[in-house]
CSV table of N, CA and C in Angstrom, one decimal:
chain,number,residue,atom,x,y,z
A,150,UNK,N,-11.6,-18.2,-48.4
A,150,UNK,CA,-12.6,-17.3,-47.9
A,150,UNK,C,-13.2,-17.8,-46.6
A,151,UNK,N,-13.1,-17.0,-45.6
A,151,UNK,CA,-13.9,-17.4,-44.3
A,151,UNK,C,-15.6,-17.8,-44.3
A,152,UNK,N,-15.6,-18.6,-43.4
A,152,UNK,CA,-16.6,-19.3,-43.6
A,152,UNK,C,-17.9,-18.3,-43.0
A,153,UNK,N,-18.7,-18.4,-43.4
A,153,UNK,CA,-20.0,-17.1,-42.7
A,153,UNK,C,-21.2,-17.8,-42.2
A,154,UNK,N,-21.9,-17.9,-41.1
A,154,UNK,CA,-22.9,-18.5,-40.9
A,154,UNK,C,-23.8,-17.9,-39.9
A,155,UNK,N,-25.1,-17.9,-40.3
A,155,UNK,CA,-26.3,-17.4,-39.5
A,155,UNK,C,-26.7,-18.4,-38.5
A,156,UNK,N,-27.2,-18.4,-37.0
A,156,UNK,CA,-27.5,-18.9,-36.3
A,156,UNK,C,-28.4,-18.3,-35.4
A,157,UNK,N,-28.9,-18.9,-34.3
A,157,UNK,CA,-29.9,-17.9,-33.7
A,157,UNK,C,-29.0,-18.0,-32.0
A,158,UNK,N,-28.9,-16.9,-31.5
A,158,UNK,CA,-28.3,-16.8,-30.3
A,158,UNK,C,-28.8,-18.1,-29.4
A,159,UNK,N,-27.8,-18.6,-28.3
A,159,UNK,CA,-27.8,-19.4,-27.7
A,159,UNK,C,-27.2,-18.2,-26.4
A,160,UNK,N,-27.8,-19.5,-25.1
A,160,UNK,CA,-27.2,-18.0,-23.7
A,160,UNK,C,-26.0,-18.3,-23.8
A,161,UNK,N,-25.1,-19.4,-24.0
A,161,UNK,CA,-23.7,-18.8,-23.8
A,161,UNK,C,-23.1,-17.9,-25.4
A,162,UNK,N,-24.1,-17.3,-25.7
A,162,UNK,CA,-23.4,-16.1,-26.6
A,162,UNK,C,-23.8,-14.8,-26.0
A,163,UNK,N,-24.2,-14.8,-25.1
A,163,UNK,CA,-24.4,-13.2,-24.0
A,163,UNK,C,-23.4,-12.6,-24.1
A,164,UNK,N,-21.7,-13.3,-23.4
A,164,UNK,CA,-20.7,-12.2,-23.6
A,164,UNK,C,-20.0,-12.4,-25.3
A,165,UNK,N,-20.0,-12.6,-26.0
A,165,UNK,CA,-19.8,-12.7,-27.5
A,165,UNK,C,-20.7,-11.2,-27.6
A,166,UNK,N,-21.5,-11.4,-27.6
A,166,UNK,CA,-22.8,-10.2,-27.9
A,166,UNK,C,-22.4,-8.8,-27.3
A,167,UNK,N,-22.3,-8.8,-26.3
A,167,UNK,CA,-21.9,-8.0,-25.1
A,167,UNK,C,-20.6,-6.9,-26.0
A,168,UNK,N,-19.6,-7.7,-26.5
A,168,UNK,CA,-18.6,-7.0,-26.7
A,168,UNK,C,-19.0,-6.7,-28.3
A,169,UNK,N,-19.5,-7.4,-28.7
A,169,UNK,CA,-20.0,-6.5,-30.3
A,169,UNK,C,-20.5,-5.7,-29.6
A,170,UNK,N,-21.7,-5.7,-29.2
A,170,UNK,CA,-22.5,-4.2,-29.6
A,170,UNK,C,-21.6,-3.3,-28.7
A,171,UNK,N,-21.0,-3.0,-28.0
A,171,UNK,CA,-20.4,-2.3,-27.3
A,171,UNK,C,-18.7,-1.6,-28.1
A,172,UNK,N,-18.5,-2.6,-28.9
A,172,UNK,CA,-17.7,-2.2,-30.5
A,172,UNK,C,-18.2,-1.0,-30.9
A,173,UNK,N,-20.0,-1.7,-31.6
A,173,UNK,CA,-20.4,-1.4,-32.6
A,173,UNK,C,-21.0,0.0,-32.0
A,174,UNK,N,-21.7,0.2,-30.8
A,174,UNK,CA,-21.8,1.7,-30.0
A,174,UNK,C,-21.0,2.6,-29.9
A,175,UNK,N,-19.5,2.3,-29.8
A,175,UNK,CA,-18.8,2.9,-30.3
A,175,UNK,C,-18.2,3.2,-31.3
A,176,UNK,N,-18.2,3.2,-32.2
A,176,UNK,CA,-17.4,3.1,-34.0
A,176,UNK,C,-19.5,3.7,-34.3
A,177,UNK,N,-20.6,3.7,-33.9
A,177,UNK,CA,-21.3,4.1,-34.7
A,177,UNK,C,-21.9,5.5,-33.7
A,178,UNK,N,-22.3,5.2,-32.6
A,178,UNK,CA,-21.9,6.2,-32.1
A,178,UNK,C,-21.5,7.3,-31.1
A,179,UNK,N,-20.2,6.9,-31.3
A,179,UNK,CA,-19.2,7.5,-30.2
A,179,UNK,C,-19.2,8.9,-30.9
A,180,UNK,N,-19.2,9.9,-32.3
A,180,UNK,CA,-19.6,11.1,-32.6
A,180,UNK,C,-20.7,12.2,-32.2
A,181,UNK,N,-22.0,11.1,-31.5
A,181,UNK,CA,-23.4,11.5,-31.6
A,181,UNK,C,-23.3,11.9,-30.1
A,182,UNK,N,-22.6,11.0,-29.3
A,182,UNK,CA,-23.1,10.8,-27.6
A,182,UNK,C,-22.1,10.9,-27.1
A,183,UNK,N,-20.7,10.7,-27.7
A,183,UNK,CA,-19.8,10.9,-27.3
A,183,UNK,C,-18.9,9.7,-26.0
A,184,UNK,N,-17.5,9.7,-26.8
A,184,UNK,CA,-16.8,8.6,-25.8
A,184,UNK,C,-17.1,7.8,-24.9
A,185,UNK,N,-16.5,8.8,-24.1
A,185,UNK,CA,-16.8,9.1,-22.6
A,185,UNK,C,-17.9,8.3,-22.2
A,186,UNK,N,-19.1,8.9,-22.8
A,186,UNK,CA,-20.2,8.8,-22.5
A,186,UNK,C,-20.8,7.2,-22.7
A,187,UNK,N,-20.5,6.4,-23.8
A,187,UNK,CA,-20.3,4.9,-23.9
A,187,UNK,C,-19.3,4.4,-23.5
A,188,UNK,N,-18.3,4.7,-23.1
A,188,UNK,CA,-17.4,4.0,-21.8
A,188,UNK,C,-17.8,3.9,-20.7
A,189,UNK,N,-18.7,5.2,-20.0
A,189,UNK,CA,-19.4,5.1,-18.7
A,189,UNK,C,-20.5,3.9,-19.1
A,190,UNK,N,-21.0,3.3,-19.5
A,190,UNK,CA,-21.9,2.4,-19.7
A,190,UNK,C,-21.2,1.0,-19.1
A,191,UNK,N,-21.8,0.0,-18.1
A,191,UNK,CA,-21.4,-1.0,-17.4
A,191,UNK,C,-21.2,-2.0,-18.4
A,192,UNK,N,-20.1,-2.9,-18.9
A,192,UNK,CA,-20.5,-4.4,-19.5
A,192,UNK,C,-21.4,-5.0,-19.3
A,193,UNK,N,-21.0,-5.2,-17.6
A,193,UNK,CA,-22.3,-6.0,-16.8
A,193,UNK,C,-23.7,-5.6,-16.5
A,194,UNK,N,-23.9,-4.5,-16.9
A,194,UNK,CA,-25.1,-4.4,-17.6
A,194,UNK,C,-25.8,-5.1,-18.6
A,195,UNK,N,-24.5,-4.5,-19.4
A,195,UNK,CA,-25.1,-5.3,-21.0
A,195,UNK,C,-25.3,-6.5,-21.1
A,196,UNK,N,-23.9,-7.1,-20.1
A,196,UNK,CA,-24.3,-8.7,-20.6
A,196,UNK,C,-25.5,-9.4,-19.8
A,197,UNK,N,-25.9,-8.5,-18.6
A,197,UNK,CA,-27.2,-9.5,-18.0
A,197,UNK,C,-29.0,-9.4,-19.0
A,198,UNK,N,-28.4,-8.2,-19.5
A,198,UNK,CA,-29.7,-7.4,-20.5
A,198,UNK,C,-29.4,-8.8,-21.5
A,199,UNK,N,-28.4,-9.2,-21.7
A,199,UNK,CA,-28.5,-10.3,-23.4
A,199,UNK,C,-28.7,-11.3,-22.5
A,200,UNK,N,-28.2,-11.8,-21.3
A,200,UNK,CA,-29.0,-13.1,-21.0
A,200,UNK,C,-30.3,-12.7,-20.5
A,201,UNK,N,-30.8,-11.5,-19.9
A,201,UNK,CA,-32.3,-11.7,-19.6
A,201,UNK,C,-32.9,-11.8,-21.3
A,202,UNK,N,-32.8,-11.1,-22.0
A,202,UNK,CA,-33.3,-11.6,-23.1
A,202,UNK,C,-33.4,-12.5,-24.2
A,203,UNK,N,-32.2,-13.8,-23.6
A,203,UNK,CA,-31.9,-14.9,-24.1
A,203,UNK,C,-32.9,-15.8,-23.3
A,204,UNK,N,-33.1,-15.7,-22.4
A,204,UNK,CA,-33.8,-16.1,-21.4
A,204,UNK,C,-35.5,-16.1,-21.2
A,205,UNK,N,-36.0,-15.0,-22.2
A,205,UNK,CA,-37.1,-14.8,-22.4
A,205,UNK,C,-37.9,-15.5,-23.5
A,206,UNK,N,-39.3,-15.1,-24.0
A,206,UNK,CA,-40.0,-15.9,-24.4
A,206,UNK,C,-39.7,-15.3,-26.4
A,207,UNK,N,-39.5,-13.8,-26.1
A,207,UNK,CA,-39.4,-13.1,-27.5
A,207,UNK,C,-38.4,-14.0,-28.5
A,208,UNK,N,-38.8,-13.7,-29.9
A,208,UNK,CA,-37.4,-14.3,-30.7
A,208,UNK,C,-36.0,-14.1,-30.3
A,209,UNK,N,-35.6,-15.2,-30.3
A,209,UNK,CA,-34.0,-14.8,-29.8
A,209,UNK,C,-33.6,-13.9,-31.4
A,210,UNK,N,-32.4,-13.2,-30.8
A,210,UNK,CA,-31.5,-12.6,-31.8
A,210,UNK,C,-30.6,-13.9,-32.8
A,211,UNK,N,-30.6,-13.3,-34.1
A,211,UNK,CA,-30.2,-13.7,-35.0
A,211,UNK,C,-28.8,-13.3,-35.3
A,212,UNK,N,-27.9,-14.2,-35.0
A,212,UNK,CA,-26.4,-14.0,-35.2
A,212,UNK,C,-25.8,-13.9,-36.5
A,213,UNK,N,-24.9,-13.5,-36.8
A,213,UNK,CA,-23.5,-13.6,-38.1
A,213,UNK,C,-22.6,-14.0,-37.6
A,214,UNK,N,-21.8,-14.9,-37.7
A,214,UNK,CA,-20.3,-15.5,-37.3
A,214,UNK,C,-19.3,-15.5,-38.6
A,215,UNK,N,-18.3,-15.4,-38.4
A,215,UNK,CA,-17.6,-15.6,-39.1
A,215,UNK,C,-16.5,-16.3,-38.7
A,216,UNK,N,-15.9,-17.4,-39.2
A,216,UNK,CA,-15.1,-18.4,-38.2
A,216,UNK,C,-15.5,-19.0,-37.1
A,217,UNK,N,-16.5,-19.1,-36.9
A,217,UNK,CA,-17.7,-19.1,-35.9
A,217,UNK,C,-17.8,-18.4,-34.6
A,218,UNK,N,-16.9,-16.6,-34.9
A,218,UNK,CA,-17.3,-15.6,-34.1
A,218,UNK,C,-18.4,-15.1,-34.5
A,219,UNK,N,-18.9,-14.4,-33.4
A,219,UNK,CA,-20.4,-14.0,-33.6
A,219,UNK,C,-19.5,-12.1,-34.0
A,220,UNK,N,-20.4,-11.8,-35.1
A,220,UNK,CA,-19.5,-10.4,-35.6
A,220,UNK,C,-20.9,-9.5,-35.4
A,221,UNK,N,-21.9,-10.1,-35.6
A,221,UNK,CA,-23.3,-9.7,-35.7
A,221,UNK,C,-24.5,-10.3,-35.0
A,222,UNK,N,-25.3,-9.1,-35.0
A,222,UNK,CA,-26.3,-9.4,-34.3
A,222,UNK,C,-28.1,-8.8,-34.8
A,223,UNK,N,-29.0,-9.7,-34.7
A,223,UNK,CA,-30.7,-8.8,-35.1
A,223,UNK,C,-31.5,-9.3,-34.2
A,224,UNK,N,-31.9,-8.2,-33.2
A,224,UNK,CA,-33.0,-8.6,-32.3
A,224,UNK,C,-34.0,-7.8,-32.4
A,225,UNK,N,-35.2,-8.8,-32.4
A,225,UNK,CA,-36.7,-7.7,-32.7
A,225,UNK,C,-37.7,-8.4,-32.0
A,226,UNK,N,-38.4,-7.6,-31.4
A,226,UNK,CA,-40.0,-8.3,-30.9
A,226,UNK,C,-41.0,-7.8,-31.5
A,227,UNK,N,-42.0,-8.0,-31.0
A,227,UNK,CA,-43.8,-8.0,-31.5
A,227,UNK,C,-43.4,-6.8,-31.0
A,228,UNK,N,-44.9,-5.3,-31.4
A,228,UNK,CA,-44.7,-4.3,-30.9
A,228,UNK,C,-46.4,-4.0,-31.7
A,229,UNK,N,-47.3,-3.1,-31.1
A,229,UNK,CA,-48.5,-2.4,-31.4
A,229,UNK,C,-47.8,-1.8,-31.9
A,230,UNK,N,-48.5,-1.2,-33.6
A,230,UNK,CA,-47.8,-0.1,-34.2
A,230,UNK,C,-48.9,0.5,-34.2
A,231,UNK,N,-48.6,1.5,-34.6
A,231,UNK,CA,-50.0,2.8,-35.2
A,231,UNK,C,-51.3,2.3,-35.7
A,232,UNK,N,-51.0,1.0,-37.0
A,232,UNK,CA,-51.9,0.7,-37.5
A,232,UNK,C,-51.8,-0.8,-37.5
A,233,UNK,N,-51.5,-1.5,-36.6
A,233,UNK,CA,-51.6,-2.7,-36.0
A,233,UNK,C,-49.9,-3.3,-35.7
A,234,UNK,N,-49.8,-5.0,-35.7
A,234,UNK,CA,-49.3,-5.7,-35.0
A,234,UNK,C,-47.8,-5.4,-36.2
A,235,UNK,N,-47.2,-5.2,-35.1
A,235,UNK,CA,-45.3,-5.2,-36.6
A,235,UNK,C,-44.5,-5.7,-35.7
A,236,UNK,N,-43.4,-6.2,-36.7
A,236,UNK,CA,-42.1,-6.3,-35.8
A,236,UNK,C,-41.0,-5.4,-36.1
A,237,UNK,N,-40.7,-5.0,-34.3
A,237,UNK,CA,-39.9,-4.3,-33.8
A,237,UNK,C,-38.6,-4.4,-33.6
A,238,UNK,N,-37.3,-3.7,-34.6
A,238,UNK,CA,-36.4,-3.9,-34.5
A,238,UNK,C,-35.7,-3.1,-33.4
A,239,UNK,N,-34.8,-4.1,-32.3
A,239,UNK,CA,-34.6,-3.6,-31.0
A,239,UNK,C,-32.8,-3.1,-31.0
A,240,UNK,N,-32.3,-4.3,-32.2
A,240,UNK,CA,-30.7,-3.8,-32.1
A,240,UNK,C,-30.9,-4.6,-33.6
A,241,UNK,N,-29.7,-3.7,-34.2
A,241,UNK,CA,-29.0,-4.5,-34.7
A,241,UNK,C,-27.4,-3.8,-34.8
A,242,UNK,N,-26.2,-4.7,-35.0
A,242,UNK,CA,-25.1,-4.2,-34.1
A,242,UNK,C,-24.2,-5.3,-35.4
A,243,UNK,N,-23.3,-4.6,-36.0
A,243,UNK,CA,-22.2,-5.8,-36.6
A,243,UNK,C,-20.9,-4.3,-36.3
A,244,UNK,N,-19.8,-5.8,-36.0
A,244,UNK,CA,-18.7,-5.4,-35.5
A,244,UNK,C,-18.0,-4.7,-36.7
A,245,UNK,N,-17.5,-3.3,-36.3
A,245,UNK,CA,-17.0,-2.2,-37.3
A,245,UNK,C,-15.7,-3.2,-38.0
A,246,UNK,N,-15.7,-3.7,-37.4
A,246,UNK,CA,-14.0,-4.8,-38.3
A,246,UNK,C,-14.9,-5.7,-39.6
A,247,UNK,N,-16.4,-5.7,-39.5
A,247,UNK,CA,-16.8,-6.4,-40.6
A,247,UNK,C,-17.7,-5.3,-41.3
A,248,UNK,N,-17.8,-4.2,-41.2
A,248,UNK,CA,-19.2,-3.0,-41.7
A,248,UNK,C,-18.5,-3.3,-43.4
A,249,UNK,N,-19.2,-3.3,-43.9
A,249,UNK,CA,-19.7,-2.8,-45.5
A,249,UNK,C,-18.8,-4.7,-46.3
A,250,UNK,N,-18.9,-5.2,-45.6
A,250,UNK,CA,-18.8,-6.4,-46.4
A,250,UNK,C,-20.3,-7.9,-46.5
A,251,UNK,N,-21.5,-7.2,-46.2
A,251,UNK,CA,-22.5,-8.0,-46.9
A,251,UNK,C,-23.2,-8.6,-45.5
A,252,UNK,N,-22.3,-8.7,-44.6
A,252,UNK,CA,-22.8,-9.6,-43.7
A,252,UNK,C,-24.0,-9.1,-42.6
A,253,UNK,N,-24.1,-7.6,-42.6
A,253,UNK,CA,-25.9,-7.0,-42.2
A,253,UNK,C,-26.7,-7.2,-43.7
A,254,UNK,N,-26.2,-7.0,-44.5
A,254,UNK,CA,-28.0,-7.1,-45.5
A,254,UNK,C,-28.1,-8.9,-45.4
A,255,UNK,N,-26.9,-9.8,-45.8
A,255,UNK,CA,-27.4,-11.1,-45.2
A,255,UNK,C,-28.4,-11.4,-43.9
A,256,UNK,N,-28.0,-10.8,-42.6
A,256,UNK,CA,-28.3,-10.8,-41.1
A,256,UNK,C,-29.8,-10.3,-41.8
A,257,UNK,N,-30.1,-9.5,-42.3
A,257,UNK,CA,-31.5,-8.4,-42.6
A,257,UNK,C,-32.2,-9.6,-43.5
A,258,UNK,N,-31.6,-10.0,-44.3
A,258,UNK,CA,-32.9,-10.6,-45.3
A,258,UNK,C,-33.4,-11.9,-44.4
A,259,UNK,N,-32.4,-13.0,-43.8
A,259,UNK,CA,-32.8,-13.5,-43.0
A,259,UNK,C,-33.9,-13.4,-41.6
A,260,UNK,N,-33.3,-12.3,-41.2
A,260,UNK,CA,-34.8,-12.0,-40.2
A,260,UNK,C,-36.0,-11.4,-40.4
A,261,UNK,N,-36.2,-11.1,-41.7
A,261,UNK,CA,-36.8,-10.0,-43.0
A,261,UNK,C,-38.1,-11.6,-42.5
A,262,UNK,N,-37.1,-12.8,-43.7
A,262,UNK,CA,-37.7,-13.7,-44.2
A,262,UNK,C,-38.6,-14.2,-42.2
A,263,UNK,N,-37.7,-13.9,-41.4
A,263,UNK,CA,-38.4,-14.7,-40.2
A,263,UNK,C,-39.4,-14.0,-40.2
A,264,UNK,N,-40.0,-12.6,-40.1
A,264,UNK,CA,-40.7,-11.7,-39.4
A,264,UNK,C,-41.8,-12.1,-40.7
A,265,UNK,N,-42.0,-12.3,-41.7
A,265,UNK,CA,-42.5,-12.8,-42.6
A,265,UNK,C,-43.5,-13.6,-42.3
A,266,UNK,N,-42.6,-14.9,-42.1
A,266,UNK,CA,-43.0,-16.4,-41.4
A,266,UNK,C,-44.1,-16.1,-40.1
A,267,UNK,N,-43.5,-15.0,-39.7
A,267,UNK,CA,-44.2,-15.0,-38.5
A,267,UNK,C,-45.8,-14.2,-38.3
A,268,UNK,N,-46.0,-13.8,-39.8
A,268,UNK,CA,-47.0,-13.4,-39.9
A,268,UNK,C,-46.8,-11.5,-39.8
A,269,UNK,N,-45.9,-11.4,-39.7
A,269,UNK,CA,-45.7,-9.8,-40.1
A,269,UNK,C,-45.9,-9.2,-41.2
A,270,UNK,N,-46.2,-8.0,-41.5
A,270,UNK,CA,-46.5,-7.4,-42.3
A,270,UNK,C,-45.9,-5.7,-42.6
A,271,UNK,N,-45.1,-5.5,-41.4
A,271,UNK,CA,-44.4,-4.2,-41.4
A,271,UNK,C,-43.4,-4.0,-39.9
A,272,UNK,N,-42.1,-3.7,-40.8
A,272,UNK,CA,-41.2,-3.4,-39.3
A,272,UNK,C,-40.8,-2.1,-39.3
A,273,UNK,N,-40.6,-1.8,-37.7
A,273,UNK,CA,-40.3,-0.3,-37.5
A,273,UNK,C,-38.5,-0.5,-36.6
A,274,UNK,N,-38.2,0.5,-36.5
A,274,UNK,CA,-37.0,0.7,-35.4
A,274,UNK,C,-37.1,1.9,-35.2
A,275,UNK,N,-35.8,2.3,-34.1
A,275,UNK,CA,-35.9,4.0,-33.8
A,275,UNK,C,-34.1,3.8,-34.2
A,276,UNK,N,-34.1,5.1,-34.7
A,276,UNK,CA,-32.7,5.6,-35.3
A,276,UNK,C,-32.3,6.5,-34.5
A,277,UNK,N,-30.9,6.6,-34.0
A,277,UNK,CA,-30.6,7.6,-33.4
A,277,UNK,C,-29.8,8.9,-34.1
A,278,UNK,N,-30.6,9.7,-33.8
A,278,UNK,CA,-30.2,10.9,-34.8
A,278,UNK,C,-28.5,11.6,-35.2
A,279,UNK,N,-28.3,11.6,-36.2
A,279,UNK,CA,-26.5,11.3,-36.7
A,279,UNK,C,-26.1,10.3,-36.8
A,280,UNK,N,-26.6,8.9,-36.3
A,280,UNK,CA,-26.0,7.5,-36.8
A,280,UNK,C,-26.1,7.7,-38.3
A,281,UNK,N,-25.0,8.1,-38.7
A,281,UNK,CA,-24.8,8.1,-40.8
A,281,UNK,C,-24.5,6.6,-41.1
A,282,UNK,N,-24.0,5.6,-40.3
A,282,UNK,CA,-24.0,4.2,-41.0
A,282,UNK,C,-25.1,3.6,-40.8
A,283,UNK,N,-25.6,3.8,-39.8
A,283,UNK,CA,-27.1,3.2,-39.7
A,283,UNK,C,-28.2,3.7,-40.4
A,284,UNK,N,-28.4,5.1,-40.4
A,284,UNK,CA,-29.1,5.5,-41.5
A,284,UNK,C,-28.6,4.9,-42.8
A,285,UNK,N,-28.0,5.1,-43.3
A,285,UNK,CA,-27.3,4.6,-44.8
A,285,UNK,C,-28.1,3.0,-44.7
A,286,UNK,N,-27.5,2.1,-44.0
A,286,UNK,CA,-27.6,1.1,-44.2
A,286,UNK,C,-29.1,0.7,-44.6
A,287,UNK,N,-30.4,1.4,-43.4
A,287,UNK,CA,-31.5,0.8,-43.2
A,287,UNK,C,-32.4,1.9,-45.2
A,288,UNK,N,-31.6,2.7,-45.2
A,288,UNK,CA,-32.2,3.5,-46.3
A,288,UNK,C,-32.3,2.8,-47.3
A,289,UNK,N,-30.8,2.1,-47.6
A,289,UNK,CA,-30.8,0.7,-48.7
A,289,UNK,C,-31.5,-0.6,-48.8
A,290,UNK,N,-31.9,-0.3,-47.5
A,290,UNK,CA,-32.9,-2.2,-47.3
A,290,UNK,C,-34.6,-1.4,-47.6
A,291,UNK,N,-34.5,-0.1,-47.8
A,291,UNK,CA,-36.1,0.4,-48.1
A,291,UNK,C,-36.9,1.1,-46.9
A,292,UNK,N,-36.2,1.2,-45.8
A,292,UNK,CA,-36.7,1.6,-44.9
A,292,UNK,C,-36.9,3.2,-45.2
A,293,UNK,N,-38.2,3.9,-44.6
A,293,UNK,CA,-38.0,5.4,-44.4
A,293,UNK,C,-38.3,6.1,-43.3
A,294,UNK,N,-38.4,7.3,-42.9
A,294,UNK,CA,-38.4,8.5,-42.0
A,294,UNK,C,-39.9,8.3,-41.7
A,295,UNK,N,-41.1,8.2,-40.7
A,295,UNK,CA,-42.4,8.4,-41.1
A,295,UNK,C,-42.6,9.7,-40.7
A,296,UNK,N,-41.3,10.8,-39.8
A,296,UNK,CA,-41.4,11.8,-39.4
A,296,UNK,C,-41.9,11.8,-37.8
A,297,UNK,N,-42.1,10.6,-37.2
A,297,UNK,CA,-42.3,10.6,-35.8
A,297,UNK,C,-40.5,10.2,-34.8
A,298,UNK,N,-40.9,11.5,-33.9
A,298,UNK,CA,-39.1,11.6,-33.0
A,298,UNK,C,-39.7,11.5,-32.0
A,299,UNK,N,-38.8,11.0,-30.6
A,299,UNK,CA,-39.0,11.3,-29.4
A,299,UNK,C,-37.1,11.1,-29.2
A,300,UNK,N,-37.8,12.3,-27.7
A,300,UNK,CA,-35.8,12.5,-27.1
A,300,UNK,C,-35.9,11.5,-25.9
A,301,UNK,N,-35.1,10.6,-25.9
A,301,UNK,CA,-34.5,10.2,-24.7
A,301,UNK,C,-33.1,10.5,-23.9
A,302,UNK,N,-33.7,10.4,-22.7
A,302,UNK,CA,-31.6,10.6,-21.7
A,302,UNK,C,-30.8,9.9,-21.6
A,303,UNK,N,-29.7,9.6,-21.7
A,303,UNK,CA,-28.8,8.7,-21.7
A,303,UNK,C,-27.4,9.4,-20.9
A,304,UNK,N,-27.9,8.9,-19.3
A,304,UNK,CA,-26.8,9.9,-18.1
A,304,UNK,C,-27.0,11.8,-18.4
A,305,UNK,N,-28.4,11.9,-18.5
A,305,UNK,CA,-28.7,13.1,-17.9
A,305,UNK,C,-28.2,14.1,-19.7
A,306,UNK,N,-28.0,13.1,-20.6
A,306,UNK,CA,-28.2,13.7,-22.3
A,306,UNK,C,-28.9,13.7,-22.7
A,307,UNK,N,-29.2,14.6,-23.8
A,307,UNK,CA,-30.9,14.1,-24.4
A,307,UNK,C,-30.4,13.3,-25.9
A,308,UNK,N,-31.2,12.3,-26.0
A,308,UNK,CA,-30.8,11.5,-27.7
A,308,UNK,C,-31.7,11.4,-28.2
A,309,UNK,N,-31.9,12.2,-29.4
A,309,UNK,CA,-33.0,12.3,-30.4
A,309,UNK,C,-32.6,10.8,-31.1
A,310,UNK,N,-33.9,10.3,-31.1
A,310,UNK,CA,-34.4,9.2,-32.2
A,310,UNK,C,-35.5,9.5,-33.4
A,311,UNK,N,-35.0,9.1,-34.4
A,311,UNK,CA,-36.3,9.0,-35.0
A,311,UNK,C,-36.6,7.8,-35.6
A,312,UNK,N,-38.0,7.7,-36.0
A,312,UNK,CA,-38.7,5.9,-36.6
A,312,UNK,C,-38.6,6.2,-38.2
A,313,UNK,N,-38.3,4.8,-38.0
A,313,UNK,CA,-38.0,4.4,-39.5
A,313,UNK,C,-38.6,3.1,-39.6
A,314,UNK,N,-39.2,3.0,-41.3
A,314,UNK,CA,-40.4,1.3,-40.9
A,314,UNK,C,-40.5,1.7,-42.7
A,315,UNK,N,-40.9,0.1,-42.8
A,315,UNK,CA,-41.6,-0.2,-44.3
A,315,UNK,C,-41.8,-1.4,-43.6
A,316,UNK,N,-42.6,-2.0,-45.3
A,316,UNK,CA,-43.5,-2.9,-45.5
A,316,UNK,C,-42.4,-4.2,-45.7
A,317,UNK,N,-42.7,-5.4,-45.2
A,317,UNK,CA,-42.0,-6.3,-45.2
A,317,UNK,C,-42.6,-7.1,-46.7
């Protein structure tokens, strides 16, 4: 059995990172936004966004490796919520070569337990509307709909999100 281990990003896991979520945007959703449309997206983008925020003061992201590739990824910050201080889930991303074998609800209960430690009391994310594995996934860990959407562009498209949050 391959070996599985949680760890917390380090900067030289920017391009490790880089190419999951850029997998995982694809295979979740390349049906929603379409191909094309996440292939026009820069690497080098992505990868300076993971070292600026490797680089910053926020929790680093919390990895999954397997063989000690990084397959997975949970990054969340502090965020004002409606009715006070929560933590804000910003990505979470595991590589479609590992989806439905355990290793996001592992990745989840571990940052569950950090956001905890950290004095949290409730996390939110934004869902992008037709992600069916990400919805599925966050529905099983307890998450719900609170009914608040906003549309963002993404190259001149509009991408409906909606929030999803429970009690930690």
């Amino acid at each position: 059995m391959p070996e599985v281990t949680l760890r917390m990003a380090r900067q030289q896991d920017a391009a490790a990172m880089t190419v999951l979520q850029r997998a995982s945007w694809l295979a979740a959703y390349g049906e929603v936004l379409g191909a094309d449309l996440l292939d026009s997206l820069s690497p080098s983008v992505h990868l300076q966004l993971w070292r600026k925020r490797l680089g910053g003061h926020d929790p680093r992201p919390m990895l999954v490796c397997v063989q000690d590739v990084v397959v997975g990824l949970l990054y969340w910050q502090h965020q004002e919520g409606d009715i006070g201080p929560e933590a804000h889930i910003r990505a979470l991303y595991l590589h479609p070569a590992h989806w439905r074998r355990g290793h996001g609800k592992r990745l989840w209960q571990a940052v569950a337990m950090q956001m905890r430690r950290a004095g949290y009391e409730r996390v939110s994310l934004w869902l992008l509307a037709g992600n069916r594995v990400g919805q599925g996934f966050y529905l099983r860990r307890g998450f719900r709909f609170d009914g608040t959407e906003r549309t963002l562009s993404q190259q001149g498209r509009p991408c409906l999100q909606q929030k999803m949050s429970r009690d930690l």
